[in-house]
PDB file of C-alpha atoms in Angstrom:
ATOM      1  CA  MET A 752     -25.850  -0.501  -4.928  1.00  0.00           C
ATOM      2  CA  SER A 753     -25.556  -1.146  -8.662  1.00  0.00           C
ATOM      3  CA  ASP A 754     -23.827  -4.343  -9.793  1.00  0.00           C
ATOM      4  CA  GLU A 755     -22.057  -2.585 -12.675  1.00  0.00           C
ATOM      5  CA  TRP A 756     -18.802  -2.536 -10.686  1.00  0.00           C
ATOM      6  CA  LEU A 757     -18.618  -6.346 -11.080  1.00  0.00           C
ATOM      7  CA  ASP A 758     -17.504  -5.811 -14.681  1.00  0.00           C
ATOM      8  CA  ALA A 759     -14.679  -3.476 -13.644  1.00  0.00           C
ATOM      9  CA  PRO A 760     -11.101  -4.756 -13.949  1.00  0.00           C
ATOM     10  CA  TRP A 761     -10.555  -4.211 -10.217  1.00  0.00           C
ATOM     11  CA  ALA A 762     -13.669  -6.159  -9.126  1.00  0.00           C
ATOM     12  CA  LYS A 763     -11.738  -9.300  -8.171  1.00  0.00           C
ATOM     13  CA  ALA A 764      -9.335  -7.315  -5.992  1.00  0.00           C
ATOM     14  CA  VAL A 765     -12.241  -5.634  -4.221  1.00  0.00           C
ATOM     15  CA  MET A 766     -13.995  -8.932  -3.522  1.00  0.00           C
ATOM     16  CA  CYS A 767     -10.774 -10.462  -2.193  1.00  0.00           C
ATOM     17  CA  CYS A 768     -10.243  -7.453   0.059  1.00  0.00           C
ATOM     18  CA  ILE A 769     -13.753  -7.847   1.481  1.00  0.00           C
ATOM     19  CA  ALA A 770     -13.781 -11.621   1.854  1.00  0.00           C
ATOM     20  CA  ASP A 771     -10.133 -12.402   2.598  1.00  0.00           C
ATOM     21  CA  PRO A 772      -8.564  -9.527   4.570  1.00  0.00           C
ATOM     22  CA  ALA A 773      -5.935 -11.835   6.139  1.00  0.00           C
ATOM     23  CA  ALA A 774      -4.408 -12.836   2.799  1.00  0.00           C
ATOM     24  CA  ASP A 775      -1.362 -10.593   3.327  1.00  0.00           C
ATOM     25  CA  LEU A 776      -1.386 -10.664   7.128  1.00  0.00           C
ATOM     26  CA  ASP A 777       1.429  -9.374   9.299  1.00  0.00           C
ATOM     27  CA  PHE A 778       1.806 -12.056  11.982  1.00  0.00           C
ATOM     28  CA  THR A 779       2.443  -9.424  14.671  1.00  0.00           C
ATOM     29  CA  ILE A 780      -1.181  -8.247  14.328  1.00  0.00           C
ATOM     30  CA  ALA A 781      -2.813 -11.554  15.269  1.00  0.00           C
ATOM     31  CA  HIS A 782      -2.689 -11.452  19.057  1.00  0.00           C
ATOM     32  CA  GLY A 783      -4.775 -14.105  20.811  1.00  0.00           C
ATOM     33  CA  TRP A 784      -5.174 -16.475  17.862  1.00  0.00           C
ATOM     34  CA  PRO A 785      -5.447 -20.077  19.211  1.00  0.00           C
ATOM     35  CA  GLU A 786      -2.044 -21.691  19.687  1.00  0.00           C
ATOM     36  CA  TRP A 787      -3.316 -25.030  18.393  1.00  0.00           C
ATOM     37  CA  MET A 788      -3.730 -23.456  14.935  1.00  0.00           C
ATOM     38  CA  PRO A 789      -0.343 -22.010  13.857  1.00  0.00           C
ATOM     39  CA  LEU A 790      -0.726 -18.857  11.789  1.00  0.00           C
ATOM     40  CA  ASP A 791       1.342 -20.154   8.898  1.00  0.00           C
ATOM     41  CA  ILE A 792      -1.005 -23.130   8.576  1.00  0.00           C
ATOM     42  CA  ALA A 793      -4.081 -20.909   8.914  1.00  0.00           C
ATOM     43  CA  LEU A 794      -2.831 -18.586   6.175  1.00  0.00           C
ATOM     44  CA  ALA A 795      -2.089 -21.483   3.836  1.00  0.00           C
ATOM     45  CA  GLU A 796      -5.670 -22.794   3.992  1.00  0.00           C
ATOM     46  CA  PRO A 797      -8.099 -20.377   2.243  1.00  0.00           C
ATOM     47  CA  PHE A 798     -11.166 -21.297   4.320  1.00  0.00           C
ATOM     48  CA  THR A 799      -9.271 -21.004   7.621  1.00  0.00           C
ATOM     49  CA  ARG A 800      -7.640 -17.773   6.454  1.00  0.00           C
ATOM     50  CA  ILE A 801     -11.071 -16.244   5.817  1.00  0.00           C
ATOM     51  CA  LYS A 802     -12.115 -17.249   9.334  1.00  0.00           C
ATOM     52  CA  LEU A 803      -8.916 -15.653  10.621  1.00  0.00           C
ATOM     53  CA  GLY A 804      -9.808 -12.456   8.773  1.00  0.00           C
ATOM     54  CA  ARG A 805     -13.257 -12.363  10.328  1.00  0.00           C
ATOM     55  CA  TRP A 806     -11.692 -12.960  13.738  1.00  0.00           C
ATOM     56  CA  LEU A 807      -9.283 -10.061  13.236  1.00  0.00           C
ATOM     57  CA  LEU A 808     -12.171  -7.777  12.263  1.00  0.00           C
ATOM     58  CA  ARG A 809     -14.473  -8.939  15.056  1.00  0.00           C
ATOM     59  CA  GLY A 810     -16.566  -6.293  16.736  1.00  0.00           C
ATOM     60  CA  GLN A 811     -16.540  -4.014  13.687  1.00  0.00           C
ATOM     61  CA  SER A 812     -19.512  -2.878  11.688  1.00  0.00           C
ATOM     62  CA  ASP A 813     -18.560  -4.436   8.383  1.00  0.00           C
ATOM     63  CA  GLN A 814     -20.119  -2.666   5.412  1.00  0.00           C
ATOM     64  CA  PRO A 815     -18.854  -4.070   2.112  1.00  0.00           C
ATOM     65  CA  SER A 816     -20.943  -1.529   0.210  1.00  0.00           C
ATOM     66  CA  ALA A 817     -18.763   1.294   1.561  1.00  0.00           C
ATOM     67  CA  ILE A 818     -15.623  -0.476   0.349  1.00  0.00           C
ATOM     68  CA  ILE A 819     -17.199  -1.078  -3.053  1.00  0.00           C
ATOM     69  CA  SER A 820     -18.261   2.560  -3.301  1.00  0.00           C
ATOM     70  CA  ALA A 821     -14.692   3.675  -2.614  1.00  0.00           C
ATOM     71  CA  CYS A 822     -13.678   2.322  -6.018  1.00  0.00           C
ATOM     72  CA  ALA A 823     -15.637   5.091  -7.717  1.00  0.00           C
ATOM     73  CA  ALA A 824     -12.579   7.272  -7.110  1.00  0.00           C
ATOM     74  CA  ARG A 825      -9.521   6.362  -9.199  1.00  0.00           C
ATOM     75  CA  ARG A 826      -7.176   7.259  -6.383  1.00  0.00           C
ATOM     76  CA  SER A 827      -8.923   4.925  -3.937  1.00  0.00           C
ATOM     77  CA  ARG A 828      -8.214   1.958  -6.207  1.00  0.00           C
ATOM     78  CA  LEU A 829      -4.602   2.118  -5.061  1.00  0.00           C
ATOM     79  CA  ALA A 830      -5.858   0.561  -1.824  1.00  0.00           C
ATOM     80  CA  PHE A 831      -6.698  -2.654  -3.689  1.00  0.00           C
ATOM     81  CA  LEU A 832      -3.297  -3.224  -5.272  1.00  0.00           C
ATOM     82  CA  PRO A 833      -1.567  -6.492  -4.380  1.00  0.00           C
ATOM     83  CA  GLY A 834       0.315  -5.941  -1.134  1.00  0.00           C
ATOM     84  CA  GLN A 835       3.782  -6.558  -2.566  1.00  0.00           C
ATOM     85  CA  ASP A 836       3.172  -4.225  -5.496  1.00  0.00           C
ATOM     86  CA  ALA A 837       1.963  -1.483  -3.165  1.00  0.00           C
ATOM     87  CA  VAL A 838       5.037  -1.806  -0.934  1.00  0.00           C
ATOM     88  CA  ARG A 839       7.212  -1.670  -4.050  1.00  0.00           C
ATOM     89  CA  LEU A 840       5.632   1.665  -4.971  1.00  0.00           C
ATOM     90  CA  MET A 841       6.243   2.973  -1.443  1.00  0.00           C
ATOM     91  CA  ARG A 842       9.927   2.068  -1.733  1.00  0.00           C
ATOM     92  CA  LEU A 843      10.238   3.705  -5.138  1.00  0.00           C
ATOM     93  CA  ALA A 844       8.480   6.789  -3.773  1.00  0.00           C
ATOM     94  CA  GLY A 845      11.004   6.914  -0.943  1.00  0.00           C
ATOM     95  CA  ALA A 846      13.819   6.778  -3.486  1.00  0.00           C
ATOM     96  CA  TRP A 847      12.116   9.552  -5.451  1.00  0.00           C
ATOM     97  CA  VAL A 848      11.978  11.806  -2.396  1.00  0.00           C
ATOM     98  CA  GLY A 849      15.619  11.236  -1.478  1.00  0.00           C
ATOM     99  CA  ALA A 850      17.013  10.846  -4.988  1.00  0.00           C
ATOM    100  CA  SER A 851      19.450  13.760  -4.791  1.00  0.00           C
ATOM    101  CA  GLY A 852      21.108  12.347  -1.689  1.00  0.00           C
ATOM    102  CA  LEU A 853      20.980   8.718  -2.759  1.00  0.00           C
ATOM    103  CA  THR A 854      22.809   9.337  -6.028  1.00  0.00           C
ATOM    104  CA  GLY A 855      25.722  10.860  -4.113  1.00  0.00           C
ATOM    105  CA  LEU A 856      26.280   7.988  -1.706  1.00  0.00           C
ATOM    106  CA  ILE A 857      29.824   6.646  -1.685  1.00  0.00           C
ATOM    107  CA  ARG A 858      30.359   4.697   1.512  1.00  0.00           C
ATOM    108  CA  THR A 859      29.498   1.034   1.305  1.00  0.00           C
ATOM    109  CA  SER A 860      27.799   1.120   4.698  1.00  0.00           C
ATOM    110  CA  ASP A 861      25.471   3.937   3.596  1.00  0.00           C
ATOM    111  CA  ILE A 862      24.546   2.147   0.384  1.00  0.00           C
ATOM    112  CA  ALA A 863      23.929  -1.077   2.319  1.00  0.00           C
ATOM    113  CA  ALA A 864      21.639   0.772   4.755  1.00  0.00           C
ATOM    114  CA  VAL A 865      19.579   2.206   1.902  1.00  0.00           C
ATOM    115  CA  ARG A 866      19.443  -1.166   0.166  1.00  0.00           C
ATOM    116  CA  ALA A 867      18.195  -2.786   3.380  1.00  0.00           C
ATOM    117  CA  ALA A 868      15.450  -0.183   3.846  1.00  0.00           C
ATOM    118  CA  LEU A 869      14.342   0.551   0.286  1.00  0.00           C
ATOM    119  CA  GLY A 870      15.477  -2.511  -1.622  1.00  0.00           C
ATOM    120  CA  GLU A 871      17.824  -3.052  -4.539  1.00  0.00           C
ATOM    121  CA  GLU A 872      15.347  -1.801  -7.143  1.00  0.00           C
ATOM    122  CA  ALA A 873      14.896   1.536  -5.386  1.00  0.00           C
ATOM    123  CA  VAL A 874      18.660   2.035  -5.123  1.00  0.00           C
ATOM    124  CA  ALA A 875      19.044   1.370  -8.839  1.00  0.00           C
ATOM    125  CA  PHE A 876      16.104   3.658  -9.564  1.00  0.00           C
ATOM    126  CA  ALA A 877      17.536   6.664  -7.690  1.00  0.00           C
ATOM    127  CA  PRO A 878      19.468   8.137 -10.678  1.00  0.00           C
ATOM    128  CA  GLN A 879      16.293   8.017 -12.801  1.00  0.00           C
ATOM    129  CA  ALA A 880      14.233   9.409  -9.932  1.00  0.00           C
ATOM    130  CA  ALA A 881      16.557  12.410  -9.738  1.00  0.00           C
ATOM    131  CA  LEU A 882      15.474  13.358 -13.277  1.00  0.00           C
ATOM    132  CA  LEU A 883      11.757  13.308 -12.430  1.00  0.00           C
ATOM    133  CA  PRO A 884       9.907  16.436 -11.237  1.00  0.00           C
ATOM    134  CA  ARG A 885      10.838  16.931  -7.592  1.00  0.00           C
ATOM    135  CA  PRO A 886       8.231  16.656  -4.802  1.00  0.00           C
ATOM    136  CA  THR A 887       6.513  19.990  -4.309  1.00  0.00           C
ATOM    137  CA  ALA A 888       6.781  21.900  -1.041  1.00  0.00           C
ATOM    138  CA  ALA A 889       3.048  21.352  -0.530  1.00  0.00           C
ATOM    139  CA  LEU A 890       3.437  17.587  -0.934  1.00  0.00           C
ATOM    140  CA  MET A 891       6.373  17.434   1.459  1.00  0.00           C
ATOM    141  CA  SER A 892       4.455  19.492   3.979  1.00  0.00           C
ATOM    142  CA  ALA A 893       1.394  17.252   3.615  1.00  0.00           C
ATOM    143  CA  ILE A 894       3.423  14.166   4.565  1.00  0.00           C
ATOM    144  CA  GLY A 895       5.076  15.989   7.455  1.00  0.00           C
ATOM    145  CA  ALA A 896       8.558  16.292   5.921  1.00  0.00           C
ATOM    146  CA  CYS A 897       9.577  19.919   5.581  1.00  0.00           C
ATOM    147  CA  ASP A 898      13.138  18.874   4.725  1.00  0.00           C
ATOM    148  CA  ILE A 899      14.281  15.912   2.679  1.00  0.00           C
ATOM    149  CA  PRO A 900      15.247  13.234   5.208  1.00  0.00           C
ATOM    150  CA  THR A 901      18.568  11.448   4.966  1.00  0.00           C
ATOM    151  CA  ALA A 902      17.877   8.334   7.033  1.00  0.00           C
ATOM    152  CA  PRO A 903      16.758   5.419   4.813  1.00  0.00           C
ATOM    153  CA  SER A 904      13.980   4.494   7.244  1.00  0.00           C
ATOM    154  CA  ALA A 905      12.666   8.059   7.077  1.00  0.00           C
ATOM    155  CA  LEU A 906      12.678   7.949   3.275  1.00  0.00           C
ATOM    156  CA  LEU A 907      10.667   4.739   3.394  1.00  0.00           C
ATOM    157  CA  HIS A 908       8.213   6.405   5.785  1.00  0.00           C
ATOM    158  CA  CYS A 909       7.883   9.300   3.314  1.00  0.00           C
ATOM    159  CA  GLY A 910       7.162   6.839   0.517  1.00  0.00           C
ATOM    160  CA  ALA A 911       4.426   5.197   2.578  1.00  0.00           C
ATOM    161  CA  ALA A 912       2.922   8.569   3.463  1.00  0.00           C
ATOM    162  CA  ILE A 913       2.863   9.627  -0.197  1.00  0.00           C
ATOM    163  CA  PHE A 914       1.144   6.361  -1.103  1.00  0.00           C
ATOM    164  CA  GLY A 915      -1.500   6.932   1.587  1.00  0.00           C
ATOM    165  CA  LEU A 916      -2.008  10.548   0.575  1.00  0.00           C
ATOM    166  CA  ALA A 917      -2.423   9.411  -3.028  1.00  0.00           C
ATOM    167  CA  ILE A 918      -5.221   7.055  -1.954  1.00  0.00           C
ATOM    168  CA  GLY A 919      -7.103   9.865  -0.235  1.00  0.00           C
ATOM    169  CA  GLY A 920     -10.020   9.478   2.147  1.00  0.00           C
ATOM    170  CA  ILE A 921     -11.320   5.906   2.383  1.00  0.00           C
ATOM    171  CA  PRO A 922     -13.874   4.161   4.648  1.00  0.00           C
ATOM    172  CA  GLN A 923     -12.730   3.080   8.090  1.00  0.00           C
ATOM    173  CA  MET A 924     -13.339  -0.611   7.367  1.00  0.00           C
ATOM    174  CA  LEU A 925     -10.955  -0.393   4.399  1.00  0.00           C
ATOM    175  CA  ARG A 926      -8.369   1.388   6.536  1.00  0.00           C
ATOM    176  CA  THR A 927      -8.594  -1.422   9.069  1.00  0.00           C
ATOM    177  CA  ARG A 928      -7.993  -4.044   6.413  1.00  0.00           C
ATOM    178  CA  LEU A 929      -4.914  -2.236   5.129  1.00  0.00           C
ATOM    179  CA  ARG A 930      -3.486  -2.068   8.649  1.00  0.00           C
ATOM    180  CA  LEU A 931      -3.462  -5.882   8.739  1.00  0.00           C
ATOM    181  CA  ARG A 932      -0.961  -6.072   5.896  1.00  0.00           C
ATOM    182  CA  ARG A 933       2.725  -6.703   6.257  1.00  0.00           C
ATOM    183  CA  PRO A 934       4.893  -4.985   7.158  1.00  0.00           C
ATOM    184  CA  ALA A 935       2.433  -3.453   9.617  1.00  0.00           C
ATOM    185  CA  PRO A 936       4.506  -0.326  10.518  1.00  0.00           C
ATOM    186  CA  LEU A 937       4.773   0.648   6.855  1.00  0.00           C
ATOM    187  CA  TRP A 938       1.058   0.174   6.249  1.00  0.00           C
ATOM    188  CA  ALA A 939       0.244   2.088   9.432  1.00  0.00           C
ATOM    189  CA  ALA A 940       2.195   5.051   8.040  1.00  0.00           C
ATOM    190  CA  ALA A 941       0.323   4.794   4.750  1.00  0.00           C
ATOM    191  CA  VAL A 942      -3.112   4.521   6.371  1.00  0.00           C
ATOM    192  CA  ASP A 943      -2.421   7.439   8.703  1.00  0.00           C
ATOM    193  CA  ALA A 944      -1.867   9.575   5.587  1.00  0.00           C
ATOM    194  CA  CYS A 945      -5.114   8.491   3.877  1.00  0.00           C
ATOM    195  CA  ARG A 946      -7.099  11.704   3.800  1.00  0.00           C
ATOM    196  CA  ASP A 947      -8.465  14.249   1.368  1.00  0.00           C
ATOM    197  CA  ASP A 948      -5.750  16.858   0.980  1.00  0.00           C
ATOM    198  CA  SER A 949      -4.961  19.461  -1.663  1.00  0.00           C
ATOM    199  CA  ALA A 950      -1.628  17.706  -2.277  1.00  0.00           C
ATOM    200  CA  GLY A 951      -3.328  14.359  -2.846  1.00  0.00           C
ATOM    201  CA  GLU A 952      -3.455  14.751  -6.613  1.00  0.00           C
ATOM    202  CA  ASP A 953       0.283  15.495  -6.674  1.00  0.00           C
ATOM    203  CA  ALA A 954       0.860  12.316  -4.680  1.00  0.00           C
ATOM    204  CA  PHE A 955      -1.385  10.309  -7.017  1.00  0.00           C
ATOM    205  CA  ASN A 956       0.375  11.647 -10.109  1.00  0.00           C
ATOM    206  CA  ALA A 957       3.686  10.659  -8.542  1.00  0.00           C
ATOM    207  CA  MET A 958       2.373   7.134  -8.016  1.00  0.00           C
ATOM    208  CA  ARG A 959       1.274   6.937 -11.641  1.00  0.00           C
ATOM    209  CA  ARG A 960       4.753   7.973 -12.805  1.00  0.00           C
ATOM    210  CA  LEU A 961       6.245   5.205 -10.673  1.00  0.00           C
ATOM    211  CA  VAL A 962       3.741   2.677 -12.028  1.00  0.00           C
ATOM    212  CA  ARG A 963       4.940   3.468 -15.555  1.00  0.00           C
ATOM    213  CA  LYS A 964       8.425   2.314 -14.611  1.00  0.00           C
ATOM    214  CA  ARG A 965       7.174  -1.260 -14.985  1.00  0.00           C
ATOM    215  CA  ILE A 966       3.687  -1.573 -16.443  1.00  0.00           C
ATOM    216  CA  PRO A 967       1.778  -4.132 -14.333  1.00  0.00           C
ATOM    217  CA  LYS A 968      -1.497  -5.706 -15.375  1.00  0.00           C
ATOM    218  CA  TRP A 969      -3.449  -3.475 -12.962  1.00  0.00           C
ATOM    219  CA  SER A 970      -2.041  -0.204 -14.341  1.00  0.00           C
ATOM    220  CA  HIS A 971      -5.164   0.386 -16.469  1.00  0.00           C
ATOM    221  CA  TRP A 972      -7.235   0.708 -13.278  1.00  0.00           C
ATOM    222  CA  PHE A 973      -6.254   4.374 -13.277  1.00  0.00           C
ATOM    223  CA  SER A 974      -6.807   5.209 -16.944  1.00  0.00           C
TER     224      SER A 974
END
């Protein structure tokens, strides 16, 4: 394995993913962790958090080289985004899928339900999302949504599935690490969609459009 990747702008994120998989842990995943070491304390202490990560991944054949190799594909680098930024993209993707319905909401209860599921930013983004190219039939089929869902939770699930499809096929040990993130159900939906599919490029291009909405420091990973 060449060390050239160490000079890449995403190298730090890759090393953190390998060494510190519990950094963004969903507490519901850590069953059996000793009661004398509360999880919030364990997560606050870097050395203990790394031990927690190893404990969560116990029994697995850990091959960092496979995770490093995954970065050769631009799409796979989505897997190394900061957890909160990735979830933000999933929410925006959900708003993109359901934009036509979201812009027509009138009842306060409906708007509140969408805001609770997708967040305030996604609700505000819906009118802009309606002007973007609509998801193709192939993309909707690839994420298992033949029709545009109306339930906010279903839209969020679609956003997670599009994010996972955009990542594409990744090594099992990287999938496992992503499943540890919070909120676990959302990441499970994303990981379940991580596969090589003909609609994957459409999903990735959609993610790049959403990234341009607010240019983060990691946006040049995909140039």
